[in-house]
mmCIF file of C-alpha atoms and ligand atoms in Angstrom:
data_model
loop_
_atom_site.group_PDB
_atom_site.id
_atom_site.type_symbol
_atom_site.label_atom_id
_atom_site.label_comp_id
_atom_site.label_asym_id
_atom_site.label_seq_id
_atom_site.Cartn_x
_atom_site.Cartn_y
_atom_site.Cartn_z
ATOM 1 C CA MET R 219 -81.008 -27.667 9.825
ATOM 2 C CA ILE R 220 -78.697 -30.638 9.781
ATOM 3 C CA ARG R 221 -76.357 -30.738 6.814
ATOM 4 C CA ILE R 222 -75.340 -34.131 5.455
ATOM 5 C CA ALA R 223 -72.738 -34.508 2.705
ATOM 6 C CA ILE R 224 -72.969 -37.626 0.560
ATOM 7 C CA ALA R 225 -69.492 -38.281 -0.738
ATOM 8 C CA ASN R 226 -67.120 -40.848 -2.118
ATOM 9 C CA GLN R 227 -64.473 -39.954 -4.667
ATOM 10 C CA LYS R 228 -65.120 -43.185 -6.506
ATOM 11 C CA GLY R 229 -67.523 -42.790 -9.401
ATOM 12 C CA GLY R 230 -70.754 -44.687 -9.782
ATOM 13 C CA VAL R 231 -71.016 -46.048 -6.251
ATOM 14 C CA GLY R 232 -74.561 -44.826 -5.627
ATOM 15 C CA LYS R 233 -74.053 -41.326 -4.185
ATOM 16 C CA THR R 234 -76.748 -39.710 -6.272
ATOM 17 C CA THR R 235 -79.199 -42.600 -5.967
ATOM 18 C CA THR R 236 -78.720 -42.445 -2.203
ATOM 19 C CA ALA R 237 -79.096 -38.657 -2.100
ATOM 20 C CA ILE R 238 -82.312 -38.694 -4.127
ATOM 21 C CA ASN R 239 -83.999 -41.551 -2.319
ATOM 22 C CA VAL R 240 -82.971 -40.695 1.208
ATOM 23 C CA ALA R 241 -84.076 -37.101 0.538
ATOM 24 C CA THR R 242 -87.433 -38.373 -0.722
ATOM 25 C CA ALA R 243 -87.870 -40.671 2.278
ATOM 26 C CA LEU R 244 -87.077 -37.853 4.718
ATOM 27 C CA ALA R 245 -89.459 -35.494 2.924
ATOM 28 C CA ALA R 246 -92.148 -38.183 3.100
ATOM 29 C CA THR R 247 -91.790 -38.344 6.863
ATOM 30 C CA GLY R 248 -92.520 -34.620 7.009
ATOM 31 C CA TRP R 249 -89.018 -33.228 7.151
ATOM 32 C CA ARG R 250 -88.497 -30.034 5.198
ATOM 33 C CA THR R 251 -85.724 -31.293 2.977
ATOM 34 C CA LEU R 252 -83.238 -29.503 0.744
ATOM 35 C CA LEU R 253 -81.199 -31.403 -1.817
ATOM 36 C CA ILE R 254 -78.094 -29.626 -3.061
ATOM 37 C CA ASP R 255 -76.620 -30.839 -6.326
ATOM 38 C CA LEU R 256 -72.895 -30.217 -6.188
ATOM 39 C CA ASP R 257 -71.998 -32.353 -9.181
ATOM 40 C CA PRO R 258 -71.591 -30.740 -12.638
ATOM 41 C CA GLN R 259 -73.185 -33.884 -14.098
ATOM 42 C CA GLY R 260 -76.443 -32.684 -12.525
ATOM 43 C CA ASN R 261 -77.698 -36.236 -12.027
ATOM 44 C CA ALA R 262 -79.470 -35.436 -8.769
ATOM 45 C CA SER R 263 -81.322 -32.561 -10.450
ATOM 46 C CA THR R 264 -82.390 -34.687 -13.420
ATOM 47 C CA GLY R 265 -83.240 -37.680 -11.266
ATOM 48 C CA ILE R 266 -85.548 -35.638 -9.085
ATOM 49 C CA GLY R 267 -87.456 -34.419 -12.148
ATOM 50 C CA VAL R 268 -85.893 -31.024 -12.816
ATOM 51 C CA SER R 269 -84.697 -30.894 -16.421
ATOM 52 C CA ALA R 270 -81.718 -28.809 -17.505
ATOM 53 C CA ALA R 271 -84.077 -26.336 -19.208
ATOM 54 C CA GLN R 272 -85.910 -25.706 -15.941
ATOM 55 C CA ARG R 273 -82.776 -24.782 -14.025
ATOM 56 C CA GLU R 274 -82.124 -21.093 -13.770
ATOM 57 C CA ARG R 275 -79.693 -20.423 -11.005
ATOM 58 C CA SER R 276 -77.582 -23.158 -9.582
ATOM 59 C CA THR R 277 -74.883 -24.164 -7.136
ATOM 60 C CA TYR R 278 -72.461 -22.440 -9.516
ATOM 61 C CA ASP R 279 -74.060 -19.090 -8.663
ATOM 62 C CA VAL R 280 -73.890 -19.919 -4.968
ATOM 63 C CA LEU R 281 -70.226 -20.890 -5.024
ATOM 64 C CA VAL R 282 -68.717 -18.529 -7.574
ATOM 65 C CA ASP R 283 -70.954 -15.451 -7.457
ATOM 66 C CA GLN R 284 -72.031 -15.870 -3.841
ATOM 67 C CA ALA R 285 -75.691 -15.674 -4.769
ATOM 68 C CA PRO R 286 -77.914 -16.181 -1.723
ATOM 69 C CA MET R 287 -78.921 -19.842 -1.424
ATOM 70 C CA GLU R 288 -82.620 -18.882 -1.359
ATOM 71 C CA SER R 289 -82.354 -17.302 -4.793
ATOM 72 C CA CYS R 290 -81.151 -20.588 -6.324
ATOM 73 C CA ILE R 291 -83.534 -23.013 -4.654
ATOM 74 C CA MET R 292 -86.516 -24.356 -6.556
ATOM 75 C CA HIS R 293 -89.422 -26.582 -5.681
ATOM 76 C CA THR R 294 -89.469 -30.136 -7.008
ATOM 77 C CA PRO R 295 -92.510 -32.213 -7.933
ATOM 78 C CA ILE R 296 -92.092 -33.901 -4.539
ATOM 79 C CA PRO R 297 -93.816 -32.250 -1.575
ATOM 80 C CA MET R 298 -91.469 -30.991 1.159
ATOM 81 C CA LEU R 299 -88.454 -31.474 -1.095
ATOM 82 C CA ASP R 300 -86.628 -28.495 -2.609
ATOM 83 C CA LEU R 301 -83.572 -28.481 -4.814
ATOM 84 C CA CYS R 302 -80.579 -26.303 -5.458
ATOM 85 C CA PRO R 303 -79.727 -27.651 -8.912
ATOM 86 C CA ALA R 304 -76.419 -28.032 -10.701
ATOM 87 C CA THR R 305 -75.639 -26.928 -14.224
ATOM 88 C CA VAL R 306 -72.682 -27.802 -16.406
ATOM 89 C CA ASP R 307 -70.937 -24.505 -15.673
ATOM 90 C CA LEU R 308 -70.244 -25.963 -12.248
ATOM 91 C CA SER R 309 -67.433 -27.912 -13.921
ATOM 92 C CA GLY R 310 -65.625 -24.602 -14.319
ATOM 93 C CA ALA R 311 -66.205 -23.623 -10.704
ATOM 94 C CA GLU R 312 -63.440 -25.865 -9.447
ATOM 95 C CA VAL R 313 -60.909 -23.865 -11.489
ATOM 96 C CA GLU R 314 -62.464 -20.480 -10.714
ATOM 97 C CA LEU R 315 -62.531 -21.183 -6.999
ATOM 98 C CA VAL R 316 -58.807 -21.924 -6.815
ATOM 99 C CA ALA R 317 -57.976 -18.216 -6.994
ATOM 100 C CA MET R 318 -60.437 -17.283 -4.253
ATOM 101 C CA GLU R 319 -59.318 -16.827 -0.716
ATOM 102 C CA ASP R 320 -62.272 -18.427 1.040
ATOM 103 C CA ARG R 321 -62.530 -21.162 -1.604
ATOM 104 C CA ALA R 322 -63.240 -23.959 0.874
ATOM 105 C CA HIS R 323 -65.920 -22.043 2.771
ATOM 106 C CA ARG R 324 -68.171 -20.790 0.017
ATOM 107 C CA LEU R 325 -70.902 -23.386 0.514
ATOM 108 C CA SER R 326 -70.590 -23.234 4.280
ATOM 109 C CA LYS R 327 -71.289 -19.488 4.209
ATOM 110 C CA ALA R 328 -74.298 -19.972 1.956
ATOM 111 C CA LEU R 329 -75.821 -22.821 3.958
ATOM 112 C CA ARG R 330 -76.911 -20.795 6.924
ATOM 113 C CA THR R 331 -78.552 -22.880 9.591
ATOM 114 C CA ASP R 332 -81.589 -20.584 9.619
ATOM 115 C CA LEU R 333 -82.707 -21.642 6.132
ATOM 116 C CA PRO R 334 -86.250 -23.023 6.430
ATOM 117 C CA TYR R 335 -85.300 -26.706 6.238
ATOM 118 C CA ASP R 336 -84.841 -29.478 8.765
ATOM 119 C CA VAL R 337 -82.274 -31.332 6.754
ATOM 120 C CA CYS R 338 -80.072 -30.718 3.761
ATOM 121 C CA LEU R 339 -78.359 -33.403 1.702
ATOM 122 C CA ILE R 340 -75.406 -32.500 -0.501
ATOM 123 C CA ASP R 341 -74.725 -34.764 -3.472
ATOM 124 C CA CYS R 342 -70.989 -34.595 -4.224
ATOM 125 C CA PRO R 343 -69.116 -35.260 -7.468
ATOM 126 C CA PRO R 344 -66.752 -38.246 -7.774
ATOM 127 C CA SER R 345 -63.568 -36.459 -6.721
ATOM 128 C CA LEU R 346 -61.938 -34.982 -3.669
ATOM 129 C CA GLY R 347 -61.537 -31.574 -5.304
ATOM 130 C CA LEU R 348 -62.788 -28.181 -4.216
ATOM 131 C CA LEU R 349 -66.462 -29.001 -4.702
ATOM 132 C CA THR R 350 -66.348 -31.950 -2.318
ATOM 133 C CA LEU R 351 -64.127 -29.924 0.020
ATOM 134 C CA ASN R 352 -66.823 -27.238 0.122
ATOM 135 C CA ALA R 353 -69.400 -29.886 1.011
ATOM 136 C CA LEU R 354 -67.269 -31.376 3.791
ATOM 137 C CA THR R 355 -66.559 -27.930 5.190
ATOM 138 C CA ALA R 356 -70.250 -27.041 5.160
ATOM 139 C CA ALA R 357 -71.573 -30.338 6.537
ATOM 140 C CA ASP R 358 -72.331 -31.467 10.044
ATOM 141 C CA THR R 359 -71.814 -35.032 9.017
ATOM 142 C CA LEU R 360 -70.902 -37.313 6.142
ATOM 143 C CA LEU R 361 -72.713 -40.283 4.658
ATOM 144 C CA VAL R 362 -70.519 -42.544 2.521
ATOM 145 C CA PRO R 363 -72.094 -44.884 -0.022
ATOM 146 C CA LEU R 364 -69.698 -47.773 -0.561
ATOM 147 C CA GLN R 365 -70.001 -50.297 -3.328
ATOM 148 C CA CYS R 366 -69.005 -53.790 -2.230
ATOM 149 C CA GLU R 367 -66.155 -54.437 -4.619
ATOM 150 C CA PHE R 368 -62.495 -55.247 -4.401
ATOM 151 C CA PHE R 369 -60.990 -51.742 -4.183
ATOM 152 C CA ALA R 370 -63.688 -50.341 -1.919
ATOM 153 C CA LEU R 371 -61.632 -50.267 1.269
ATOM 154 C CA GLU R 372 -58.642 -48.694 -0.433
ATOM 155 C CA GLY R 373 -60.735 -45.798 -1.705
ATOM 156 C CA LEU R 374 -62.368 -45.476 1.663
ATOM 157 C CA SER R 375 -59.091 -44.985 3.506
ATOM 158 C CA GLN R 376 -58.240 -42.128 1.142
ATOM 159 C CA LEU R 377 -61.605 -40.559 1.872
ATOM 160 C CA LEU R 378 -61.173 -40.947 5.632
ATOM 161 C CA THR R 379 -57.748 -39.292 5.424
ATOM 162 C CA THR R 380 -59.388 -36.364 3.647
ATOM 163 C CA VAL R 381 -62.022 -36.190 6.366
ATOM 164 C CA GLU R 382 -59.280 -35.965 9.009
ATOM 165 C CA ARG R 383 -57.599 -33.133 7.124
ATOM 166 C CA VAL R 384 -60.886 -31.287 6.820
ATOM 167 C CA GLN R 385 -61.487 -31.752 10.546
ATOM 168 C CA GLN R 386 -58.061 -30.319 11.309
ATOM 169 C CA ARG R 387 -58.174 -27.362 8.934
ATOM 170 C CA PHE R 388 -61.717 -26.414 8.008
ATOM 171 C CA ASN R 389 -64.434 -28.060 10.038
ATOM 172 C CA ALA R 390 -63.556 -29.536 13.414
ATOM 173 C CA ASN R 391 -67.165 -30.633 13.932
ATOM 174 C CA LEU R 392 -67.458 -32.821 10.842
ATOM 175 C CA GLY R 393 -68.789 -36.245 11.829
ATOM 176 C CA ILE R 394 -69.431 -39.442 9.916
ATOM 177 C CA ILE R 395 -72.998 -40.586 10.272
ATOM 178 C CA GLY R 396 -72.374 -43.858 8.525
ATOM 179 C CA ILE R 397 -71.242 -45.922 5.597
ATOM 180 C CA ALA R 398 -73.972 -47.406 3.456
ATOM 181 C CA LEU R 399 -73.183 -50.552 1.498
ATOM 182 C CA THR R 400 -74.689 -50.201 -1.965
ATOM 183 C CA MET R 401 -75.372 -52.433 -4.958
ATOM 184 C CA PHE R 402 -75.168 -55.439 -2.716
ATOM 185 C CA ASP R 403 -75.590 -58.702 -4.565
ATOM 186 C CA ARG R 404 -76.164 -61.654 -2.302
ATOM 187 C CA ARG R 405 -75.430 -64.154 -5.058
ATOM 188 C CA ASN R 406 -71.982 -62.731 -5.646
ATOM 189 C CA ARG R 407 -69.467 -64.189 -3.197
ATOM 190 C CA LEU R 408 -66.994 -61.339 -3.632
ATOM 191 C CA THR R 409 -69.662 -58.800 -2.675
ATOM 192 C CA ASP R 410 -70.436 -60.818 0.416
ATOM 193 C CA GLN R 411 -66.773 -61.065 1.333
ATOM 194 C CA VAL R 412 -66.161 -57.354 0.882
ATOM 195 C CA ALA R 413 -69.228 -56.525 2.987
ATOM 196 C CA ASP R 414 -67.914 -58.782 5.770
ATOM 197 C CA ASP R 415 -64.460 -57.155 5.572
ATOM 198 C CA VAL R 416 -65.901 -53.654 5.690
ATOM 199 C CA ARG R 417 -68.059 -54.522 8.672
ATOM 200 C CA SER R 418 -65.247 -56.153 10.619
ATOM 201 C CA CYS R 419 -62.966 -53.184 9.849
ATOM 202 C CA LEU R 420 -65.419 -50.391 10.549
ATOM 203 C CA GLY R 421 -67.988 -51.967 12.841
ATOM 204 C CA GLN R 422 -70.741 -49.649 13.977
ATOM 205 C CA LEU R 423 -69.881 -47.060 11.382
ATOM 206 C CA VAL R 424 -71.518 -49.243 8.745
ATOM 207 C CA PHE R 425 -75.302 -48.983 8.522
ATOM 208 C CA GLU R 426 -77.093 -52.246 9.160
ATOM 209 C CA THR R 427 -79.227 -51.612 6.105
ATOM 210 C CA THR R 428 -77.602 -52.638 2.852
ATOM 211 C CA ILE R 429 -78.894 -51.397 -0.481
ATOM 212 C CA PRO R 430 -79.342 -54.306 -2.899
ATOM 213 C CA ARG R 431 -78.519 -54.186 -6.561
ATOM 214 C CA ASN R 432 -81.962 -53.517 -7.962
ATOM 215 C CA VAL R 433 -82.897 -52.691 -11.513
ATOM 216 C CA ARG R 434 -85.827 -50.466 -10.464
ATOM 217 C CA LEU R 435 -83.343 -48.129 -8.758
ATOM 218 C CA SER R 436 -81.466 -47.708 -12.020
ATOM 219 C CA GLU R 437 -84.622 -47.307 -14.133
ATOM 220 C CA ALA R 438 -86.173 -44.548 -12.070
ATOM 221 C CA PRO R 439 -83.835 -41.655 -13.091
ATOM 222 C CA SER R 440 -84.765 -42.007 -16.768
ATOM 223 C CA HIS R 441 -88.361 -41.292 -15.741
ATOM 224 C CA GLY R 442 -87.277 -38.262 -13.703
ATOM 225 C CA VAL R 443 -88.702 -39.604 -10.454
ATOM 226 C CA PRO R 444 -87.062 -41.048 -7.364
ATOM 227 C CA ALA R 445 -87.253 -44.844 -7.199
ATOM 228 C CA LEU R 446 -89.282 -44.376 -4.054
ATOM 229 C CA ILE R 447 -92.056 -42.891 -6.186
ATOM 230 C CA TYR R 448 -91.423 -44.916 -9.334
ATOM 231 C CA ASP R 449 -91.925 -48.166 -7.429
ATOM 232 C CA HIS R 450 -92.192 -47.723 -3.698
ATOM 233 C CA ALA R 451 -92.484 -51.439 -3.040
ATOM 234 C CA CYS R 452 -89.398 -52.666 -4.896
ATOM 235 C CA ALA R 453 -86.509 -54.056 -2.870
ATOM 236 C CA GLY R 454 -84.361 -50.987 -3.549
ATOM 237 C CA SER R 455 -87.012 -48.541 -2.364
ATOM 238 C CA ARG R 456 -87.699 -50.557 0.747
ATOM 239 C CA ALA R 457 -83.978 -50.571 1.510
ATOM 240 C CA TYR R 458 -83.756 -46.790 1.120
ATOM 241 C CA ILE R 459 -86.733 -46.309 3.431
ATOM 242 C CA ALA R 460 -84.966 -48.510 5.993
ATOM 243 C CA LEU R 461 -81.726 -46.576 5.498
ATOM 244 C CA ALA R 462 -83.484 -43.243 6.053
ATOM 245 C CA ARG R 463 -85.070 -44.646 9.200
ATOM 246 C CA GLU R 464 -81.702 -45.833 10.464
ATOM 247 C CA LEU R 465 -80.188 -42.464 9.610
ATOM 248 C CA LEU R 466 -82.819 -40.765 11.751
ATOM 249 C CA THR R 467 -81.942 -42.959 14.724
ATOM 250 C CA ARG R 468 -78.342 -41.818 14.380
ATOM 251 C CA LEU R 469 -79.110 -38.114 14.381
ATOM 252 C CA PRO R 470 -78.721 -36.307 17.695
ATOM 253 C CA GLU R 471 -81.934 -36.151 19.730
ATOM 254 C CA GLU R 472 -82.433 -32.414 19.418
ATOM 255 C CA ARG R 473 -82.368 -32.690 15.630
ATOM 256 C CA LYS R 474 -85.004 -35.397 15.545
ATOM 257 C CA ALA R 475 -87.365 -33.141 17.406
ATOM 258 C CA ALA R 476 -86.990 -30.433 14.741
HETATM 259 N N1 ATP H 699 -78.585 -50.296 -5.824
HETATM 260 C C1 ATP H 699 -78.506 -50.146 -7.150
HETATM 261 N N2 ATP H 699 -78.886 -51.135 -7.974
HETATM 262 C C2 ATP H 699 -78.785 -51.004 -9.330
HETATM 263 N N3 ATP H 699 -78.323 -49.904 -9.928
HETATM 264 C C3 ATP H 699 -77.922 -48.872 -9.155
HETATM 265 C C4 ATP H 699 -78.011 -48.937 -7.743
HETATM 266 N N4 ATP H 699 -77.547 -47.754 -7.233
HETATM 267 C C5 ATP H 699 -77.205 -47.008 -8.289
HETATM 268 N N5 ATP H 699 -77.429 -47.660 -9.449
HETATM 269 C C6 ATP H 699 -77.132 -47.196 -10.812
HETATM 270 O O1 ATP H 699 -75.734 -47.160 -10.938
HETATM 271 C C7 ATP H 699 -75.305 -45.971 -11.598
HETATM 272 C C8 ATP H 699 -74.460 -45.127 -10.675
HETATM 273 O O2 ATP H 699 -75.251 -44.702 -9.561
HETATM 274 P P1 ATP H 699 -75.215 -43.219 -9.020
HETATM 275 O O3 ATP H 699 -75.364 -42.256 -10.145
HETATM 276 O O4 ATP H 699 -76.142 -43.119 -7.897
HETATM 277 O O5 ATP H 699 -73.718 -43.184 -8.494
HETATM 278 P P2 ATP H 699 -72.833 -41.928 -8.160
HETATM 279 O O6 ATP H 699 -71.868 -42.370 -7.110
HETATM 280 O O7 ATP H 699 -73.652 -40.748 -7.868
HETATM 281 O O8 ATP H 699 -72.081 -41.704 -9.560
HETATM 282 P P3 ATP H 699 -71.124 -40.466 -9.904
HETATM 283 O O9 ATP H 699 -69.860 -40.740 -9.174
HETATM 284 O O10 ATP H 699 -70.982 -40.519 -11.395
HETATM 285 O O11 ATP H 699 -71.806 -39.227 -9.426
HETATM 286 C C9 ATP H 699 -76.580 -45.273 -12.038
HETATM 287 O O12 ATP H 699 -76.887 -45.670 -13.332
HETATM 288 C C10 ATP H 699 -77.626 -45.792 -11.062
HETATM 289 O O13 ATP H 699 -78.925 -45.763 -11.611
HETATM 290 MG MG1 MG H 700 -73.611 -38.844 -8.717
#
């Protein structure tokens, strides 16, 4: 099982939308996919069609009470896609974890590689606190959604510094699979400029696929279905299918054969 954290401490940049739709695309290609909601907002859980009332155990139980991951996973309406949901009590986990010795490794211990999945995506909250640290410690690699706006690069350098620290202290094998430009608006010259800057700064690290600003992507969560199912032909869905495809080409060969 390859573990991919989806993180950016900036809020509202498209982490959850990316997690949901890439997970759906991977599941559609036959990968046994696990989506882990590590954000107390629970947007990934809601967006995939699992209402708060349906959630019993959650990532809180995994992190704080060390419940086995299997006991917290539930099926979603989407074939091949399972979910470890988040509930609001996860907002307290950050504080509760501080006192615990292995606080950075809780998720890593729970996400054993022998779980029956080919890939696991971890949707992180908008901060670099203990929840995101747990995701980066548990992950093989990181996918960064980046919104093309003025402060994007500044926030990114802070994130990359955190990644270096995690590599030094907690997870030497943490890679970066790529940066995905999100909410791209071709008509906006600033967006274009920022995208050019990011590409010239970071080169190959940036996925070729950009995710356009697309209203269907923002409508889908209120219907509790991934955009890919809500409207599989819209520009946003097509972009996420292309992104998932590009992601697959970046995974090591032995993983693709899984
Ligand atoms: N490409 C897009 N086009 C239009 N709207 C989008 C797009 N991507 C995301 N959105 C919308 O923008 C908002 C923020 O997106 P999303 O929740 O995915 O970001 P996030 O980084 O997970 O946010 P948070 O930091 O709060 O967890 C949501 O309302 C979402 O529906
Ligand atoms: Mg989110």
